Amino acid sequence: MPQTISAEVRALMRPSAAALEPYDPAFSRVEVNLSANENTYGMPAPAREATLAEIAAVAENRYPVPLADAVRAELAQVHGIAPERIAIGNGGDELLFNLFIAFGGAGRVLVNCPPTFSVYELYAGLAETPITNVPRDPETFEPDADALVEAARSANLVILTSPNNPTGDLVPLETVRRVCEACSGIVLLDEAYGEFSAPGASAESLLDTYANLAVLHTLSKAFCLAGGRIGYILASTDVVAALAAVRQPYSVSVFDQAAAVAVVRERALFMPTIAQIVQERARLSSRLAALEGVRVWPSESNFLLVRVPDAHRVWERLRDEHSILVRDFSRTPGLADCLRITVGTPEENDRVIAALSALM
Ligand SMILES: *Cc1c(COP(=O)(O)O)cnc(C)c1O
């Protein structure tokens, strides 16, 4: 049942919150859920054992270590960066929220690049941060580098998503450089799907050059921990300290910290699955592109954006007749008739191919 807000309670809410509705991504009970860009393969068994063992050893009667030092130590090794340059959050979403608390607010400006992850606009609104939109190319979804650089000059915060959700494309590093140079505020590169991209695509290599650059990662996508809620930002020690200053002290539970330590330590175990998802992405993409009337955009991520005639109806029929759930973007500005399909297991992808072949 979707929750609703009565008119009486709405009248009591802050203006920036009163227009909102409870987040409800239309989850339905289906056999094949390819709607949320999770890793549908699940954890490899040895990684899951290590995770459960780490969780079993926690002291749940004690508060968590506020800045999740054990997780930072593991990630510092992986990224070759000082632990003081890593902020841990209750999912990447918490870090995005804290970014607005620390750097946004009334009279300050976010530069956003739609169509993109809707959470940025939501949090900007909650934190009463005005938005300058620099729209992507309506056909290719490429960001407009010159317009971004221009807008970045007067921005307090720029968010670029690479690969972008839901369009799947990367932001060229040259654009990242130019935006970092133009902007006196913070430039966040959201790389939630970076593990699925070609090597060398990450803006991480620019962190030592630009003190205003921050790079967001999550364990929710490639590393099978969407249910656990762990995200992290790599940035300067100052930006990390600013994020630490505004956060809720105990937002990352002992269970999540334990799981994150195990997953990061065992990250090599996830690589074969990540490689398989990338392979399946190519297969799913070419099979769907071969269907009459279907357009598929290139993707550096674990999902595909597709355009089909009468997409909302196709979305319903996938759900009701084939028990497959994908994400309907057909009502999002700039994404008419678009659906986003998470790349699943070979069996799940076969189901999608068969279903769309039948429906087209
Ligand atoms: C999934 C996602 C995130 C973060 O997800 P969490 O589960 O909160 O870590 C961040 N940015 C984008 C673009 C995403 O798609």
CSV table of C-alpha atoms and ligand atoms in Angstrom, one decimal:
chain,number,residue,atom,x,y,z
A,1,MET,CA,0.0,0.0,0.0
A,2,PRO,CA,1.4,3.4,-0.9
A,3,GLN,CA,1.5,5.8,2.1
A,4,THR,CA,-0.2,9.1,1.7
A,5,ILE,CA,0.0,12.4,3.5
A,6,SER,CA,-3.2,14.1,4.6
A,7,ALA,CA,-3.9,17.7,3.7
A,8,GLU,CA,-3.9,18.6,7.4
A,9,VAL,CA,-0.4,17.2,7.9
A,10,ARG,CA,0.9,18.6,4.7
A,11,ALA,CA,-0.1,22.0,5.8
A,12,LEU,CA,2.2,21.5,8.9
A,13,MET,CA,5.2,20.5,6.8
A,14,ARG,CA,8.2,22.7,5.7
A,15,PRO,CA,7.5,24.2,2.3
A,16,SER,CA,10.5,22.4,0.8
A,17,ALA,CA,9.1,19.1,2.0
A,18,ALA,CA,5.4,19.6,1.6
A,19,ALA,CA,5.3,18.9,-2.1
A,20,LEU,CA,7.0,15.5,-1.7
A,21,GLU,CA,5.5,12.0,-1.8
A,22,PRO,CA,6.9,8.9,0.0
A,23,TYR,CA,9.5,7.2,-2.3
A,24,ASP,CA,7.8,4.3,-3.9
A,25,PRO,CA,9.6,2.8,-6.9
A,26,ALA,CA,6.6,0.6,-7.8
A,27,PHE,CA,8.1,-2.6,-6.6
A,28,SER,CA,5.8,-5.5,-7.4
A,29,ARG,CA,6.3,-9.2,-6.6
A,30,VAL,CA,7.7,-10.6,-9.8
A,31,GLU,CA,9.9,-13.5,-10.8
A,32,VAL,CA,12.5,-11.4,-12.5
A,33,ASN,CA,13.3,-8.0,-10.8
A,34,LEU,CA,15.6,-6.0,-13.1
A,35,SER,CA,14.4,-2.6,-11.9
A,36,ALA,CA,16.9,-1.3,-9.3
A,37,ASN,CA,20.4,-2.0,-10.9
A,38,GLU,CA,21.3,-4.5,-8.1
A,39,ASN,CA,23.7,-7.3,-8.7
A,40,THR,CA,21.2,-10.0,-9.3
A,41,TYR,CA,23.8,-12.8,-9.1
A,42,GLY,CA,24.1,-12.4,-5.4
A,43,MET,CA,27.3,-12.7,-3.4
A,44,PRO,CA,29.7,-15.5,-4.3
A,45,ALA,CA,29.4,-18.1,-1.5
A,46,PRO,CA,32.9,-17.5,0.0
A,47,ALA,CA,32.3,-13.8,0.1
A,48,ARG,CA,28.9,-14.3,1.8
A,49,GLU,CA,30.5,-16.6,4.4
A,50,ALA,CA,33.2,-14.0,5.1
A,51,THR,CA,30.5,-11.3,5.4
A,52,LEU,CA,28.3,-13.3,7.8
A,53,ALA,CA,31.4,-14.3,9.9
A,54,GLU,CA,32.4,-10.6,10.2
A,55,ILE,CA,28.8,-9.7,11.2
A,56,ALA,CA,28.6,-12.5,13.8
A,57,ALA,CA,31.6,-11.0,15.6
A,58,VAL,CA,30.2,-7.5,16.2
A,59,ALA,CA,29.5,-6.0,19.6
A,60,GLU,CA,25.9,-4.9,18.9
A,61,ASN,CA,25.5,-3.5,22.4
A,62,ARG,CA,28.1,-0.8,21.6
A,63,TYR,CA,27.7,2.2,19.3
A,64,PRO,CA,29.4,1.9,16.0
A,65,VAL,CA,32.8,3.7,15.4
A,66,PRO,CA,31.5,7.0,14.0
A,67,LEU,CA,33.7,7.3,11.0
A,68,ALA,CA,33.9,3.6,10.3
A,69,ASP,CA,37.7,3.4,10.6
A,70,ALA,CA,38.0,-0.3,9.8
A,71,VAL,CA,36.1,0.2,6.5
A,72,ARG,CA,38.2,3.3,5.7
A,73,ALA,CA,41.4,1.2,6.3
A,74,GLU,CA,40.3,-1.5,3.9
A,75,LEU,CA,39.2,1.1,1.2
A,76,ALA,CA,42.4,3.1,1.7
A,77,GLN,CA,44.4,0.0,0.5
A,78,VAL,CA,42.1,-0.6,-2.5
A,79,HIS,CA,42.2,3.0,-3.7
A,80,GLY,CA,45.8,3.8,-2.6
A,81,ILE,CA,44.6,6.9,-0.7
A,82,ALA,CA,44.9,8.1,2.9
A,83,PRO,CA,42.0,6.9,5.1
A,84,GLU,CA,41.4,10.6,6.1
A,85,ARG,CA,40.4,11.2,2.5
A,86,ILE,CA,37.5,8.7,2.7
A,87,ALA,CA,34.0,9.4,4.0
A,88,ILE,CA,31.7,6.4,4.7
A,89,GLY,CA,27.9,6.8,4.5
A,90,ASN,CA,24.7,4.8,5.0
A,91,GLY,CA,24.6,4.2,1.3
A,92,GLY,CA,25.8,6.7,-1.2
A,93,ASP,CA,22.4,8.4,-0.7
A,94,GLU,CA,23.3,9.6,2.8
A,95,LEU,CA,26.6,11.1,1.5
A,96,LEU,CA,24.7,12.9,-1.3
A,97,PHE,CA,22.3,14.2,1.3
A,98,ASN,CA,25.1,15.4,3.6
A,99,LEU,CA,26.8,17.0,0.6
A,100,PHE,CA,23.8,19.3,0.3
A,101,ILE,CA,23.7,19.9,4.1
A,102,ALA,CA,27.4,20.9,4.0
A,103,PHE,CA,27.7,22.7,0.7
A,104,GLY,CA,24.2,23.5,-0.5
A,105,GLY,CA,21.4,25.6,0.9
A,106,ALA,CA,19.4,28.7,0.1
A,107,GLY,CA,21.2,31.3,-2.1
A,108,ARG,CA,23.7,28.7,-3.3
A,109,VAL,CA,23.6,26.8,-6.6
A,110,LEU,CA,23.7,23.2,-7.8
A,111,VAL,CA,24.6,22.5,-11.4
A,112,ASN,CA,22.7,19.3,-12.5
A,113,CYS,CA,22.9,17.5,-15.8
A,114,PRO,CA,19.5,15.9,-16.5
A,115,PRO,CA,18.2,13.4,-17.3
A,116,THR,CA,20.1,11.9,-14.4
A,117,PHE,CA,19.6,10.3,-11.0
A,118,SER,CA,16.5,11.9,-9.5
A,119,VAL,CA,17.9,11.9,-5.9
A,120,TYR,CA,20.0,15.0,-6.6
A,121,GLU,CA,17.0,17.2,-7.4
A,122,LEU,CA,15.1,15.7,-4.4
A,123,TYR,CA,17.9,16.5,-1.9
A,124,ALA,CA,18.6,19.9,-3.5
A,125,GLY,CA,15.0,20.8,-2.9
A,126,LEU,CA,14.9,19.5,0.7
A,127,ALA,CA,18.1,21.6,1.4
A,128,GLU,CA,16.5,24.6,-0.4
A,129,THR,CA,19.3,24.7,-3.0
A,130,PRO,CA,18.5,26.3,-6.3
A,131,ILE,CA,19.3,24.2,-9.4
A,132,THR,CA,20.9,25.3,-12.7
A,133,ASN,CA,20.1,22.5,-15.2
A,134,VAL,CA,22.5,21.9,-18.1
A,135,PRO,CA,20.5,19.4,-20.2
A,136,ARG,CA,22.2,16.6,-22.0
A,137,ASP,CA,22.0,16.1,-25.7
A,138,PRO,CA,18.4,14.9,-26.4
A,139,GLU,CA,19.6,12.1,-28.7
A,140,THR,CA,23.0,10.9,-27.4
A,141,PHE,CA,22.6,12.1,-23.8
A,142,GLU,CA,26.1,13.5,-23.9
A,143,PRO,CA,26.7,16.3,-21.4
A,144,ASP,CA,27.2,19.7,-23.0
A,145,ALA,CA,30.8,20.4,-21.8
A,146,ASP,CA,30.9,24.1,-22.8
A,147,ALA,CA,27.6,24.9,-21.1
A,148,LEU,CA,28.7,22.9,-18.0
A,149,VAL,CA,31.9,24.9,-17.7
A,150,GLU,CA,30.0,28.1,-18.0
A,151,ALA,CA,27.4,27.1,-15.4
A,152,ALA,CA,30.1,25.7,-13.1
A,153,ARG,CA,31.7,29.2,-12.8
A,154,SER,CA,29.0,30.4,-10.5
A,155,ALA,CA,28.1,27.0,-8.8
A,156,ASN,CA,28.7,25.9,-5.3
A,157,LEU,CA,28.1,22.3,-6.2
A,158,VAL,CA,28.3,20.4,-9.5
A,159,ILE,CA,27.2,16.8,-9.7
A,160,LEU,CA,28.2,14.7,-12.7
A,161,THR,CA,27.3,11.0,-13.0
A,162,SER,CA,29.7,8.7,-14.7
A,163,PRO,CA,28.3,6.3,-15.9
A,164,ASN,CA,25.1,8.3,-15.8
A,165,ASN,CA,21.9,6.7,-14.4
A,166,PRO,CA,19.7,6.1,-16.4
A,167,THR,CA,21.5,6.9,-19.7
A,168,GLY,CA,24.6,4.7,-19.1
A,169,ASP,CA,27.2,7.1,-20.7
A,170,LEU,CA,30.5,8.3,-19.2
A,171,VAL,CA,31.6,11.9,-18.6
A,172,PRO,CA,34.9,12.4,-20.5
A,173,LEU,CA,37.8,13.1,-18.1
A,174,GLU,CA,38.6,16.3,-20.1
A,175,THR,CA,35.1,17.6,-19.2
A,176,VAL,CA,35.8,16.8,-15.5
A,177,ARG,CA,39.1,18.7,-15.7
A,178,ARG,CA,37.5,21.7,-17.2
A,179,VAL,CA,34.6,21.8,-14.7
A,180,CYS,CA,37.0,21.4,-11.7
A,181,GLU,CA,39.0,24.3,-13.0
A,182,ALA,CA,36.0,26.5,-13.6
A,183,CYS,CA,34.2,25.8,-10.4
A,184,SER,CA,35.2,27.3,-7.1
A,185,GLY,CA,32.8,25.0,-5.3
A,186,ILE,CA,32.7,21.2,-5.0
A,187,VAL,CA,32.5,18.9,-8.1
A,188,LEU,CA,31.1,15.5,-7.3
A,189,LEU,CA,31.6,12.6,-9.7
A,190,ASP,CA,29.0,10.0,-8.9
A,191,GLU,CA,30.7,6.7,-9.9
A,192,ALA,CA,28.1,4.4,-8.4
A,193,TYR,CA,28.5,2.1,-11.5
A,194,GLY,CA,32.2,2.7,-12.1
A,195,GLU,CA,33.1,-1.0,-11.6
A,196,PHE,CA,31.3,-1.8,-14.9
A,197,SER,CA,33.2,0.7,-17.0
A,198,ALA,CA,36.3,0.4,-19.0
A,199,PRO,CA,39.5,0.9,-17.0
A,200,GLY,CA,40.8,4.5,-16.9
A,201,ALA,CA,37.3,6.0,-17.0
A,202,SER,CA,37.3,7.0,-13.3
A,203,ALA,CA,38.0,10.6,-12.2
A,204,GLU,CA,39.8,9.2,-9.3
A,205,SER,CA,43.1,9.8,-11.2
A,206,LEU,CA,42.4,13.5,-10.9
A,207,LEU,CA,41.9,13.7,-7.1
A,208,ASP,CA,45.4,14.8,-6.5
A,209,THR,CA,45.2,17.5,-9.1
A,210,TYR,CA,41.9,19.1,-8.0
A,211,ALA,CA,41.2,19.7,-4.3
A,212,ASN,CA,37.5,20.5,-5.1
A,213,LEU,CA,36.9,17.1,-6.7
A,214,ALA,CA,35.0,14.3,-4.8
A,215,VAL,CA,34.3,10.9,-6.2
A,216,LEU,CA,31.3,8.8,-4.9
A,217,HIS,CA,31.3,5.0,-4.8
A,218,THR,CA,28.9,2.5,-3.4
A,219,LEU,CA,28.9,-1.2,-2.4
A,220,SER,CA,25.2,-1.4,-3.5
A,221,LYS,CA,25.7,-2.2,-7.1
A,222,ALA,CA,28.8,-4.2,-8.2
A,223,PHE,CA,29.4,-5.5,-4.7
A,224,CYS,CA,26.0,-7.0,-3.8
A,225,LEU,CA,25.4,-4.9,-0.7
A,226,ALA,CA,22.3,-2.8,-1.7
A,227,GLY,CA,20.6,-4.2,1.4
A,228,GLY,CA,23.5,-3.4,3.6
A,229,ARG,CA,23.7,0.4,2.8
A,230,ILE,CA,27.4,1.4,2.4
A,231,GLY,CA,28.6,4.2,0.2
A,232,TYR,CA,31.8,6.2,0.3
A,233,ILE,CA,33.4,9.4,-1.0
A,234,LEU,CA,37.0,10.0,-1.9
A,235,ALA,CA,38.0,13.6,-1.6
A,236,SER,CA,40.4,16.0,0.1
A,237,THR,CA,40.8,15.6,3.9
A,238,ASP,CA,38.9,19.0,4.2
A,239,VAL,CA,35.9,17.9,2.2
A,240,VAL,CA,35.8,14.6,4.1
A,241,ALA,CA,36.0,16.6,7.4
A,242,ALA,CA,33.1,18.8,6.3
A,243,LEU,CA,31.0,15.8,5.5
A,244,ALA,CA,31.9,14.3,8.9
A,245,ALA,CA,30.9,17.5,10.6
A,246,VAL,CA,27.3,17.5,9.3
A,247,ARG,CA,26.6,13.8,9.6
A,248,GLN,CA,24.4,11.9,12.1
A,249,PRO,CA,27.1,10.4,14.4
A,250,TYR,CA,26.0,6.8,14.3
A,251,SER,CA,24.3,6.5,10.9
A,252,VAL,CA,26.4,3.5,9.7
A,253,SER,CA,25.5,0.5,11.9
A,254,VAL,CA,28.0,-2.0,13.3
A,255,PHE,CA,26.4,-4.7,11.0
A,256,ASP,CA,26.9,-2.6,7.9
A,257,GLN,CA,30.5,-1.7,8.9
A,258,ALA,CA,31.3,-5.4,9.4
A,259,ALA,CA,29.7,-6.4,6.1
A,260,ALA,CA,31.6,-3.6,4.3
A,261,VAL,CA,35.0,-4.7,5.8
A,262,ALA,CA,34.4,-8.2,4.6
A,263,VAL,CA,33.2,-7.3,1.1
A,264,VAL,CA,36.0,-4.9,0.5
A,265,ARG,CA,38.6,-7.3,1.8
A,266,GLU,CA,37.1,-10.1,-0.5
A,267,ARG,CA,36.5,-7.8,-3.4
A,268,ALA,CA,38.5,-10.0,-5.8
A,269,LEU,CA,35.8,-12.7,-5.4
A,270,PHE,CA,33.3,-10.4,-7.1
A,271,MET,CA,35.4,-9.7,-10.2
A,272,PRO,CA,34.3,-12.7,-12.3
A,273,THR,CA,30.6,-11.8,-11.8
A,274,ILE,CA,31.3,-8.1,-12.7
A,275,ALA,CA,33.1,-9.3,-15.9
A,276,GLN,CA,30.1,-11.6,-16.7
A,277,ILE,CA,27.7,-8.7,-16.3
A,278,VAL,CA,29.7,-6.7,-18.7
A,279,GLN,CA,29.6,-9.6,-21.2
A,280,GLU,CA,25.9,-10.1,-20.7
A,281,ARG,CA,25.4,-6.4,-21.2
A,282,ALA,CA,26.8,-6.7,-24.7
A,283,ARG,CA,24.7,-9.7,-25.5
A,284,LEU,CA,21.5,-8.2,-24.1
A,285,SER,CA,22.2,-5.0,-25.9
A,286,SER,CA,22.7,-6.6,-29.4
A,287,ARG,CA,19.7,-8.9,-29.0
A,288,LEU,CA,17.4,-6.1,-28.0
A,289,ALA,CA,18.7,-3.7,-30.7
A,290,ALA,CA,17.9,-6.4,-33.3
A,291,LEU,CA,14.2,-6.2,-32.4
A,292,GLU,CA,11.9,-4.1,-34.6
A,293,GLY,CA,11.3,-0.6,-33.2
A,294,VAL,CA,13.7,-1.0,-30.2
A,295,ARG,CA,16.5,1.5,-29.7
A,296,VAL,CA,19.3,0.7,-27.2
A,297,TRP,CA,21.8,3.3,-26.0
A,298,PRO,CA,25.4,2.2,-25.4
A,299,SER,CA,26.1,1.6,-21.7
A,300,GLU,CA,29.2,1.5,-19.5
A,301,SER,CA,27.0,0.4,-16.6
A,302,ASN,CA,25.0,-2.6,-15.4
A,303,PHE,CA,21.8,-1.5,-17.1
A,304,LEU,CA,20.6,-0.5,-20.5
A,305,LEU,CA,18.4,2.4,-21.5
A,306,VAL,CA,16.0,1.3,-24.3
A,307,ARG,CA,13.3,3.1,-26.2
A,308,VAL,CA,10.2,1.1,-27.3
A,309,PRO,CA,6.9,2.2,-28.8
A,310,ASP,CA,4.3,2.8,-26.1
A,311,ALA,CA,6.8,2.1,-23.3
A,312,HIS,CA,4.5,2.4,-20.4
A,313,ARG,CA,2.2,-0.2,-21.9
A,314,VAL,CA,5.2,-2.5,-22.6
A,315,TRP,CA,6.4,-2.0,-19.0
A,316,GLU,CA,2.9,-3.1,-17.7
A,317,ARG,CA,2.8,-6.1,-20.0
A,318,LEU,CA,6.3,-7.2,-19.0
A,319,ARG,CA,5.2,-7.1,-15.4
A,320,ASP,CA,1.7,-8.6,-15.8
A,321,GLU,CA,2.2,-11.1,-18.6
A,322,HIS,CA,5.9,-12.0,-18.1
A,323,SER,CA,6.6,-11.3,-14.4
A,324,ILE,CA,9.5,-9.1,-15.3
A,325,LEU,CA,10.0,-5.7,-13.5
A,326,VAL,CA,12.1,-3.0,-15.2
A,327,ARG,CA,12.1,0.7,-14.5
A,328,ASP,CA,9.7,3.0,-16.4
A,329,PHE,CA,11.2,6.3,-17.3
A,330,SER,CA,8.6,7.2,-19.9
A,331,ARG,CA,7.2,10.1,-17.9
A,332,THR,CA,10.6,11.6,-17.1
A,333,PRO,CA,11.4,14.7,-19.2
A,334,GLY,CA,13.7,13.9,-22.0
A,335,LEU,CA,13.1,10.1,-21.7
A,336,ALA,CA,9.9,9.6,-23.6
A,337,ASP,CA,9.2,5.9,-24.2
A,338,CYS,CA,12.3,4.9,-22.3
A,339,LEU,CA,12.7,1.9,-20.0
A,340,ARG,CA,15.8,1.0,-18.0
A,341,ILE,CA,16.7,-2.7,-17.8
A,342,THR,CA,19.2,-4.0,-15.3
A,343,VAL,CA,21.6,-6.5,-16.8
A,344,GLY,CA,20.8,-9.7,-14.9
A,345,THR,CA,21.9,-13.3,-15.0
A,346,PRO,CA,22.0,-15.1,-18.4
A,347,GLU,CA,18.7,-16.7,-17.5
A,348,GLU,CA,17.1,-13.4,-16.5
A,349,ASN,CA,18.4,-11.7,-19.6
A,350,ASP,CA,17.0,-14.6,-21.7
A,351,ARG,CA,13.6,-14.0,-20.2
A,352,VAL,CA,13.8,-10.3,-21.1
A,353,ILE,CA,14.8,-11.1,-24.7
A,354,ALA,CA,12.0,-13.6,-25.1
A,355,ALA,CA,9.4,-11.3,-23.5
A,356,LEU,CA,10.3,-8.2,-25.6
A,357,SER,CA,10.5,-10.4,-28.7
A,358,ALA,CA,7.0,-11.5,-28.1
A,359,LEU,CA,5.7,-8.0,-27.3
A,360,MET,CA,7.4,-6.1,-30.2
B,1,LIG,C1,22.4,3.5,-6.8
B,1,LIG,C2,23.0,4.9,-6.9
B,1,LIG,C3,23.7,5.6,-5.9
B,1,LIG,C4,23.8,5.1,-4.5
B,1,LIG,O1,23.1,4.1,-4.0
B,1,LIG,P1,23.3,3.7,-2.5
B,1,LIG,O2,22.5,2.4,-2.5
B,1,LIG,O3,22.6,4.7,-1.6
B,1,LIG,O4,24.7,3.5,-2.2
B,1,LIG,C5,24.3,6.8,-6.2
B,1,LIG,N1,24.2,7.3,-7.4
B,1,LIG,C6,23.6,6.7,-8.4
B,1,LIG,C7,23.6,7.3,-9.7
B,1,LIG,C8,23.0,5.5,-8.2
B,1,LIG,O5,22.3,4.9,-9.2
